[in-house]
């Protein structure tokens, strides 16, 4: 079991640049979640998909954020344009509903 | 306003003693409660869960207690071991799914040898 795979592990970019985070969920899982962790807000849910369909994106902070899941084995979270306040650790997680979440090791994003 | 609160950012315990981590919530609709453990540079990993129809669930050294009237969740670790040193998050949701969880901000547990 390879677990949830996220790339890159670290991303440093300048304000205004586009950032794309990638996630490969565990094979056979039917739901995928994007979380963001910051000191101020802790772990907050941004968006989740069920069977590749976005179900709830109410946690996406602004229109600068978008997420896609073109197939069952791949998802992206894009920030365009990026801002310093987007600096955080972004986690992807998957589960076979209604089981517990399995998290990836996260992408640490720094926007300067 | 935060629906899930972990009021202790950190906790230090001696090896072999009991660790008690606490979590309070405001939404009485929550019906599934979980604890996750997180080591540095890793993602959170599932530890133990409890549904609202129970008030206690035990798994080895880990026991989760739920007090619905007080809207309070706790995790007991007995005996504590240095390898338990990590950040612990409580998460909860309603509707029977363990997926789209609302988490507390976490408590950093340090177990001293």
PDB file of C-alpha atoms in Angstrom:
ATOM      1  CA  UNK A   1       0.000   0.000   0.000  1.00  0.00           C
ATOM      2  CA  UNK A   2       1.767   3.148  -1.239  1.00  0.00           C
ATOM      3  CA  UNK A   3      -0.534   5.473   0.620  1.00  0.00           C
ATOM      4  CA  UNK A   4      -1.650   8.878  -0.580  1.00  0.00           C
ATOM      5  CA  UNK A   5       1.095  10.476  -2.641  1.00  0.00           C
ATOM      6  CA  UNK A   6       1.496  14.231  -2.848  1.00  0.00           C
ATOM      7  CA  UNK A   7       3.901  16.270  -4.933  1.00  0.00           C
ATOM      8  CA  UNK A   8       5.880  18.350  -4.594  1.00  0.00           C
ATOM      9  CA  UNK A   9       6.846  18.033  -0.907  1.00  0.00           C
ATOM     10  CA  UNK A  10       8.029  21.627  -0.835  1.00  0.00           C
ATOM     11  CA  UNK A  11       7.186  24.524  -3.120  1.00  0.00           C
ATOM     12  CA  UNK A  12       8.664  28.005  -2.923  1.00  0.00           C
ATOM     13  CA  UNK A  13       7.292  30.584  -5.307  1.00  0.00           C
ATOM     14  CA  UNK A  14       6.959  34.305  -5.720  1.00  0.00           C
ATOM     15  CA  UNK A  15       3.766  36.205  -5.232  1.00  0.00           C
ATOM     16  CA  UNK A  16       1.688  36.286  -8.383  1.00  0.00           C
ATOM     17  CA  UNK A  17       2.899  32.967  -9.723  1.00  0.00           C
ATOM     18  CA  UNK A  18       0.678  29.987 -10.401  1.00  0.00           C
ATOM     19  CA  UNK A  19       1.067  26.997  -8.096  1.00  0.00           C
ATOM     20  CA  UNK A  20      -0.187  23.479  -8.777  1.00  0.00           C
ATOM     21  CA  UNK A  21      -0.268  20.812  -6.087  1.00  0.00           C
ATOM     22  CA  UNK A  22      -0.793  17.185  -7.031  1.00  0.00           C
ATOM     23  CA  UNK A  23      -2.306  14.183  -5.314  1.00  0.00           C
ATOM     24  CA  UNK A  24      -2.640  10.495  -6.054  1.00  0.00           C
ATOM     25  CA  UNK A  25      -5.180   8.862  -3.721  1.00  0.00           C
ATOM     26  CA  UNK A  26      -5.086   5.279  -2.517  1.00  0.00           C
ATOM     27  CA  UNK A  27      -6.339   2.923  -5.197  1.00  0.00           C
ATOM     28  CA  UNK A  28      -9.943   1.898  -4.575  1.00  0.00           C
ATOM     29  CA  UNK A  29     -10.803   4.901  -2.428  1.00  0.00           C
ATOM     30  CA  UNK A  30     -13.858   6.784  -3.634  1.00  0.00           C
ATOM     31  CA  UNK A  31     -13.481  10.133  -1.881  1.00  0.00           C
ATOM     32  CA  UNK A  32     -10.686  12.707  -1.930  1.00  0.00           C
ATOM     33  CA  UNK A  33     -10.175  15.708   0.316  1.00  0.00           C
ATOM     34  CA  UNK A  34      -7.920  18.757   0.269  1.00  0.00           C
ATOM     35  CA  UNK A  35      -7.035  20.271   3.655  1.00  0.00           C
ATOM     36  CA  UNK A  36      -4.852  23.233   4.562  1.00  0.00           C
ATOM     37  CA  UNK A  37      -2.949  23.564   7.823  1.00  0.00           C
ATOM     38  CA  UNK A  38      -1.912  26.934   9.253  1.00  0.00           C
ATOM     39  CA  UNK A  39      -0.963  28.033  12.743  1.00  0.00           C
ATOM     40  CA  UNK A  40      -3.921  30.379  12.935  1.00  0.00           C
ATOM     41  CA  UNK A  41      -6.670  28.152  11.581  1.00  0.00           C
ATOM     42  CA  UNK A  42      -5.362  24.633  12.140  1.00  0.00           C
ATOM     43  CA  UNK A  43      -6.551  21.957   9.704  1.00  0.00           C
ATOM     44  CA  UNK A  44      -9.339  23.270   7.519  1.00  0.00           C
ATOM     45  CA  UNK A  45     -11.192  21.453   4.748  1.00  0.00           C
ATOM     46  CA  UNK A  46     -10.975  23.216   1.396  1.00  0.00           C
ATOM     47  CA  UNK A  47     -12.877  20.876  -0.920  1.00  0.00           C
ATOM     48  CA  UNK A  48     -13.816  17.246  -1.280  1.00  0.00           C
ATOM     49  CA  UNK A  49     -14.751  14.934  -4.126  1.00  0.00           C
ATOM     50  CA  UNK A  50     -16.856  11.811  -4.173  1.00  0.00           C
ATOM     51  CA  UNK A  51     -16.430   9.513  -7.184  1.00  0.00           C
ATOM     52  CA  UNK A  52     -14.448  12.327  -8.869  1.00  0.00           C
ATOM     53  CA  UNK A  53     -17.315  14.821  -8.495  1.00  0.00           C
ATOM     54  CA  UNK A  54     -16.806  17.937  -6.330  1.00  0.00           C
ATOM     55  CA  UNK A  55     -19.292  17.752  -3.474  1.00  0.00           C
ATOM     56  CA  UNK A  56     -18.448  20.685  -1.234  1.00  0.00           C
ATOM     57  CA  UNK A  57     -16.075  23.517  -2.098  1.00  0.00           C
ATOM     58  CA  UNK A  58     -17.329  25.939   0.532  1.00  0.00           C
ATOM     59  CA  UNK A  59     -13.926  25.888   2.223  1.00  0.00           C
ATOM     60  CA  UNK A  60     -12.074  27.199  -0.813  1.00  0.00           C
ATOM     61  CA  UNK A  61     -10.970  30.636   0.348  1.00  0.00           C
ATOM     62  CA  UNK A  62     -11.197  32.563  -2.910  1.00  0.00           C
ATOM     63  CA  UNK A  63     -11.644  32.255  -6.633  1.00  0.00           C
ATOM     64  CA  UNK A  64      -7.875  32.103  -6.895  1.00  0.00           C
ATOM     65  CA  UNK A  65      -8.164  28.520  -5.671  1.00  0.00           C
ATOM     66  CA  UNK A  66      -9.432  25.742  -7.910  1.00  0.00           C
ATOM     67  CA  UNK A  67      -9.370  21.944  -7.699  1.00  0.00           C
ATOM     68  CA  UNK A  68      -9.941  19.219 -10.219  1.00  0.00           C
ATOM     69  CA  UNK A  69     -10.195  15.455 -10.189  1.00  0.00           C
ATOM     70  CA  UNK A  70     -10.094  14.295 -13.814  1.00  0.00           C
ATOM     71  CA  UNK A  71     -10.014  10.623 -12.829  1.00  0.00           C
ATOM     72  CA  UNK A  72     -10.055   8.354  -9.795  1.00  0.00           C
ATOM     73  CA  UNK A  73      -6.277   8.356  -9.426  1.00  0.00           C
ATOM     74  CA  UNK A  74      -5.353  12.021  -9.689  1.00  0.00           C
ATOM     75  CA  UNK A  75      -6.321  15.420  -8.327  1.00  0.00           C
ATOM     76  CA  UNK A  76      -4.834  18.904  -8.497  1.00  0.00           C
ATOM     77  CA  UNK A  77      -5.199  22.016  -6.381  1.00  0.00           C
ATOM     78  CA  UNK A  78      -4.247  25.196  -8.199  1.00  0.00           C
ATOM     79  CA  UNK A  79      -3.652  28.651  -6.813  1.00  0.00           C
ATOM     80  CA  UNK A  80      -3.512  31.466  -9.346  1.00  0.00           C
ATOM     81  CA  UNK A  81      -2.208  34.014  -8.597  1.00  0.00           C
ATOM     82  CA  UNK A  82      -0.528  33.000  -5.352  1.00  0.00           C
ATOM     83  CA  UNK A  83      -0.187  35.371  -2.389  1.00  0.00           C
ATOM     84  CA  UNK A  84       2.018  35.256   0.734  1.00  0.00           C
ATOM     85  CA  UNK A  85      -1.023  34.477   2.905  1.00  0.00           C
ATOM     86  CA  UNK A  86      -1.447  31.225   0.987  1.00  0.00           C
ATOM     87  CA  UNK A  87       1.715  29.909   2.657  1.00  0.00           C
ATOM     88  CA  UNK A  88       0.699  26.753   4.522  1.00  0.00           C
ATOM     89  CA  UNK A  89       0.934  22.979   4.452  1.00  0.00           C
ATOM     90  CA  UNK A  90      -1.600  21.494   2.070  1.00  0.00           C
ATOM     91  CA  UNK A  91      -2.736  17.931   2.717  1.00  0.00           C
ATOM     92  CA  UNK A  92      -4.565  15.587   0.437  1.00  0.00           C
ATOM     93  CA  UNK A  93      -6.509  12.700   1.965  1.00  0.00           C
ATOM     94  CA  UNK A  94      -8.641   9.882   0.636  1.00  0.00           C
ATOM     95  CA  UNK A  95     -11.001   7.298   2.018  1.00  0.00           C
ATOM     96  CA  UNK A  96     -13.353   4.518   1.067  1.00  0.00           C
ATOM     97  CA  UNK A  97     -16.469   6.084   2.463  1.00  0.00           C
ATOM     98  CA  UNK A  98     -17.453   5.831   5.307  1.00  0.00           C
ATOM     99  CA  UNK A  99     -13.997   4.768   6.515  1.00  0.00           C
ATOM    100  CA  UNK A 100     -11.371   7.003   8.124  1.00  0.00           C
ATOM    101  CA  UNK A 101      -9.230   9.438   6.171  1.00  0.00           C
ATOM    102  CA  UNK A 102      -5.759   8.501   4.979  1.00  0.00           C
ATOM    103  CA  UNK A 103      -3.557  11.562   4.600  1.00  0.00           C
ATOM    104  CA  UNK A 104      -0.574  12.203   2.381  1.00  0.00           C
ATOM    105  CA  UNK A 105       2.569  13.774   3.825  1.00  0.00           C
ATOM    106  CA  UNK A 106       1.590  17.206   2.594  1.00  0.00           C
ATOM    107  CA  UNK A 107       3.049  19.962   0.439  1.00  0.00           C
ATOM    108  CA  UNK A 108       4.670  22.845   2.280  1.00  0.00           C
ATOM    109  CA  UNK A 109       3.987  25.973   0.232  1.00  0.00           C
ATOM    110  CA  UNK A 110       5.920  29.179   0.764  1.00  0.00           C
ATOM    111  CA  UNK A 111       4.926  32.253  -1.205  1.00  0.00           C
ATOM    112  CA  UNK A 112       7.401  35.125  -0.971  1.00  0.00           C
TER     113      UNK A 112
ATOM    114  CA  UNK B   1     -16.413  30.816  15.397  1.00  0.00           C
ATOM    115  CA  UNK B   2     -14.604  27.556  16.050  1.00  0.00           C
ATOM    116  CA  UNK B   3     -16.899  24.540  16.264  1.00  0.00           C
ATOM    117  CA  UNK B   4     -14.147  22.289  17.624  1.00  0.00           C
ATOM    118  CA  UNK B   5     -11.714  23.449  20.286  1.00  0.00           C
ATOM    119  CA  UNK B   6      -8.613  21.870  21.763  1.00  0.00           C
ATOM    120  CA  UNK B   7      -7.838  24.328  24.506  1.00  0.00           C
ATOM    121  CA  UNK B   8      -4.449  22.932  25.462  1.00  0.00           C
ATOM    122  CA  UNK B   9      -1.836  23.636  22.770  1.00  0.00           C
ATOM    123  CA  UNK B  10       0.649  21.397  24.570  1.00  0.00           C
ATOM    124  CA  UNK B  11       0.892  18.700  27.229  1.00  0.00           C
ATOM    125  CA  UNK B  12       3.932  17.138  28.878  1.00  0.00           C
ATOM    126  CA  UNK B  13       3.713  13.746  30.602  1.00  0.00           C
ATOM    127  CA  UNK B  14       6.180  11.360  32.179  1.00  0.00           C
ATOM    128  CA  UNK B  15       6.679   7.977  30.519  1.00  0.00           C
ATOM    129  CA  UNK B  16       4.396   5.342  32.018  1.00  0.00           C
ATOM    130  CA  UNK B  17       1.826   7.849  33.259  1.00  0.00           C
ATOM    131  CA  UNK B  18      -1.564   8.630  31.758  1.00  0.00           C
ATOM    132  CA  UNK B  19      -1.966  11.256  29.024  1.00  0.00           C
ATOM    133  CA  UNK B  20      -5.381  12.910  28.752  1.00  0.00           C
ATOM    134  CA  UNK B  21      -6.140  15.026  25.716  1.00  0.00           C
ATOM    135  CA  UNK B  22      -9.357  17.010  25.564  1.00  0.00           C
ATOM    136  CA  UNK B  23     -11.623  18.388  22.886  1.00  0.00           C
ATOM    137  CA  UNK B  24     -14.818  20.465  23.154  1.00  0.00           C
ATOM    138  CA  UNK B  25     -17.379  21.081  20.439  1.00  0.00           C
ATOM    139  CA  UNK B  26     -20.425  23.264  19.934  1.00  0.00           C
ATOM    140  CA  UNK B  27     -22.459  21.525  17.236  1.00  0.00           C
ATOM    141  CA  UNK B  28     -24.844  18.973  18.766  1.00  0.00           C
ATOM    142  CA  UNK B  29     -25.385  17.473  15.306  1.00  0.00           C
ATOM    143  CA  UNK B  30     -21.934  15.895  15.272  1.00  0.00           C
ATOM    144  CA  UNK B  31     -22.293  12.133  15.435  1.00  0.00           C
ATOM    145  CA  UNK B  32     -18.881  10.724  14.609  1.00  0.00           C
ATOM    146  CA  UNK B  33     -15.680  11.593  16.418  1.00  0.00           C
ATOM    147  CA  UNK B  34     -12.098  10.650  15.622  1.00  0.00           C
ATOM    148  CA  UNK B  35      -8.582  11.202  16.896  1.00  0.00           C
ATOM    149  CA  UNK B  36      -5.593  11.550  14.594  1.00  0.00           C
ATOM    150  CA  UNK B  37      -1.922  11.604  15.465  1.00  0.00           C
ATOM    151  CA  UNK B  38       0.629  13.626  13.519  1.00  0.00           C
ATOM    152  CA  UNK B  39       4.420  13.387  13.532  1.00  0.00           C
ATOM    153  CA  UNK B  40       6.545  16.223  12.089  1.00  0.00           C
ATOM    154  CA  UNK B  41       6.785  16.274   8.298  1.00  0.00           C
ATOM    155  CA  UNK B  42       4.115  13.584   8.001  1.00  0.00           C
ATOM    156  CA  UNK B  43       0.379  13.613   7.447  1.00  0.00           C
ATOM    157  CA  UNK B  44      -2.072  12.866  10.260  1.00  0.00           C
ATOM    158  CA  UNK B  45      -2.789   9.174  10.828  1.00  0.00           C
ATOM    159  CA  UNK B  46      -6.026   7.747  12.159  1.00  0.00           C
ATOM    160  CA  UNK B  47      -5.885   6.577  15.758  1.00  0.00           C
ATOM    161  CA  UNK B  48      -9.321   5.774  17.156  1.00  0.00           C
ATOM    162  CA  UNK B  49     -12.960   6.747  16.664  1.00  0.00           C
ATOM    163  CA  UNK B  50     -16.312   6.710  18.421  1.00  0.00           C
ATOM    164  CA  UNK B  51     -19.882   7.171  17.283  1.00  0.00           C
ATOM    165  CA  UNK B  52     -22.461   9.158  19.181  1.00  0.00           C
ATOM    166  CA  UNK B  53     -24.329   6.013  20.236  1.00  0.00           C
ATOM    167  CA  UNK B  54     -21.406   5.054  22.483  1.00  0.00           C
ATOM    168  CA  UNK B  55     -19.643   6.792  25.339  1.00  0.00           C
ATOM    169  CA  UNK B  56     -16.405   4.814  25.319  1.00  0.00           C
ATOM    170  CA  UNK B  57     -14.217   2.993  22.833  1.00  0.00           C
ATOM    171  CA  UNK B  58     -10.977   1.241  23.658  1.00  0.00           C
ATOM    172  CA  UNK B  59      -8.081   0.057  21.483  1.00  0.00           C
ATOM    173  CA  UNK B  60      -5.053  -1.164  23.366  1.00  0.00           C
ATOM    174  CA  UNK B  61      -3.474   1.724  25.260  1.00  0.00           C
ATOM    175  CA  UNK B  62      -5.894   4.215  23.726  1.00  0.00           C
ATOM    176  CA  UNK B  63      -9.395   4.959  25.003  1.00  0.00           C
ATOM    177  CA  UNK B  64     -11.742   7.627  23.715  1.00  0.00           C
ATOM    178  CA  UNK B  65     -14.545   8.956  25.894  1.00  0.00           C
ATOM    179  CA  UNK B  66     -17.553  10.914  24.675  1.00  0.00           C
ATOM    180  CA  UNK B  67     -19.759  13.037  26.923  1.00  0.00           C
ATOM    181  CA  UNK B  68     -22.567  14.212  24.642  1.00  0.00           C
ATOM    182  CA  UNK B  69     -24.335  16.330  27.246  1.00  0.00           C
ATOM    183  CA  UNK B  70     -21.142  18.269  27.896  1.00  0.00           C
ATOM    184  CA  UNK B  71     -20.105  18.165  24.224  1.00  0.00           C
ATOM    185  CA  UNK B  72     -16.733  16.889  25.337  1.00  0.00           C
ATOM    186  CA  UNK B  73     -14.390  14.302  23.864  1.00  0.00           C
ATOM    187  CA  UNK B  74     -11.227  12.987  25.451  1.00  0.00           C
ATOM    188  CA  UNK B  75      -8.419  10.618  24.589  1.00  0.00           C
ATOM    189  CA  UNK B  76      -6.626   8.648  27.288  1.00  0.00           C
ATOM    190  CA  UNK B  77      -3.271   7.025  26.625  1.00  0.00           C
ATOM    191  CA  UNK B  78      -2.141   4.545  29.266  1.00  0.00           C
ATOM    192  CA  UNK B  79       0.712   3.972  29.758  1.00  0.00           C
ATOM    193  CA  UNK B  80       2.278   6.810  27.785  1.00  0.00           C
ATOM    194  CA  UNK B  81       5.417   6.051  25.806  1.00  0.00           C
ATOM    195  CA  UNK B  82       8.036   8.375  24.262  1.00  0.00           C
ATOM    196  CA  UNK B  83       6.867   7.249  20.802  1.00  0.00           C
ATOM    197  CA  UNK B  84       3.465   8.779  21.571  1.00  0.00           C
ATOM    198  CA  UNK B  85       5.044  12.236  21.376  1.00  0.00           C
ATOM    199  CA  UNK B  86       3.179  13.901  18.512  1.00  0.00           C
ATOM    200  CA  UNK B  87       0.428  16.398  17.757  1.00  0.00           C
ATOM    201  CA  UNK B  88      -3.055  15.000  18.345  1.00  0.00           C
ATOM    202  CA  UNK B  89      -6.072  16.315  16.458  1.00  0.00           C
ATOM    203  CA  UNK B  90      -9.688  15.610  17.260  1.00  0.00           C
ATOM    204  CA  UNK B  91     -12.021  15.614  14.261  1.00  0.00           C
ATOM    205  CA  UNK B  92     -15.757  15.234  13.941  1.00  0.00           C
ATOM    206  CA  UNK B  93     -18.649  15.296  11.544  1.00  0.00           C
ATOM    207  CA  UNK B  94     -22.311  14.402  11.131  1.00  0.00           C
ATOM    208  CA  UNK B  95     -24.126  12.297   8.593  1.00  0.00           C
ATOM    209  CA  UNK B  96     -22.248   9.051   9.123  1.00  0.00           C
ATOM    210  CA  UNK B  97     -19.186   9.917   7.080  1.00  0.00           C
ATOM    211  CA  UNK B  98     -15.704   9.883   8.528  1.00  0.00           C
ATOM    212  CA  UNK B  99     -14.497  11.980   5.660  1.00  0.00           C
ATOM    213  CA  UNK B 100     -15.254  15.688   5.637  1.00  0.00           C
ATOM    214  CA  UNK B 101     -14.110  16.269   9.168  1.00  0.00           C
ATOM    215  CA  UNK B 102     -13.896  19.452  11.164  1.00  0.00           C
ATOM    216  CA  UNK B 103     -10.717  19.422  13.209  1.00  0.00           C
ATOM    217  CA  UNK B 104      -9.456  21.127  16.315  1.00  0.00           C
ATOM    218  CA  UNK B 105      -6.135  22.956  16.173  1.00  0.00           C
ATOM    219  CA  UNK B 106      -4.274  20.125  17.845  1.00  0.00           C
ATOM    220  CA  UNK B 107      -2.455  19.403  21.118  1.00  0.00           C
ATOM    221  CA  UNK B 108       1.267  18.681  21.109  1.00  0.00           C
ATOM    222  CA  UNK B 109       2.005  15.810  23.485  1.00  0.00           C
ATOM    223  CA  UNK B 110       5.520  15.315  24.811  1.00  0.00           C
ATOM    224  CA  UNK B 111       6.241  12.125  26.733  1.00  0.00           C
ATOM    225  CA  UNK B 112       9.439  12.396  28.757  1.00  0.00           C
ATOM    226  CA  UNK B 113      11.524   9.259  29.398  1.00  0.00           C
TER     227      UNK B 113
END
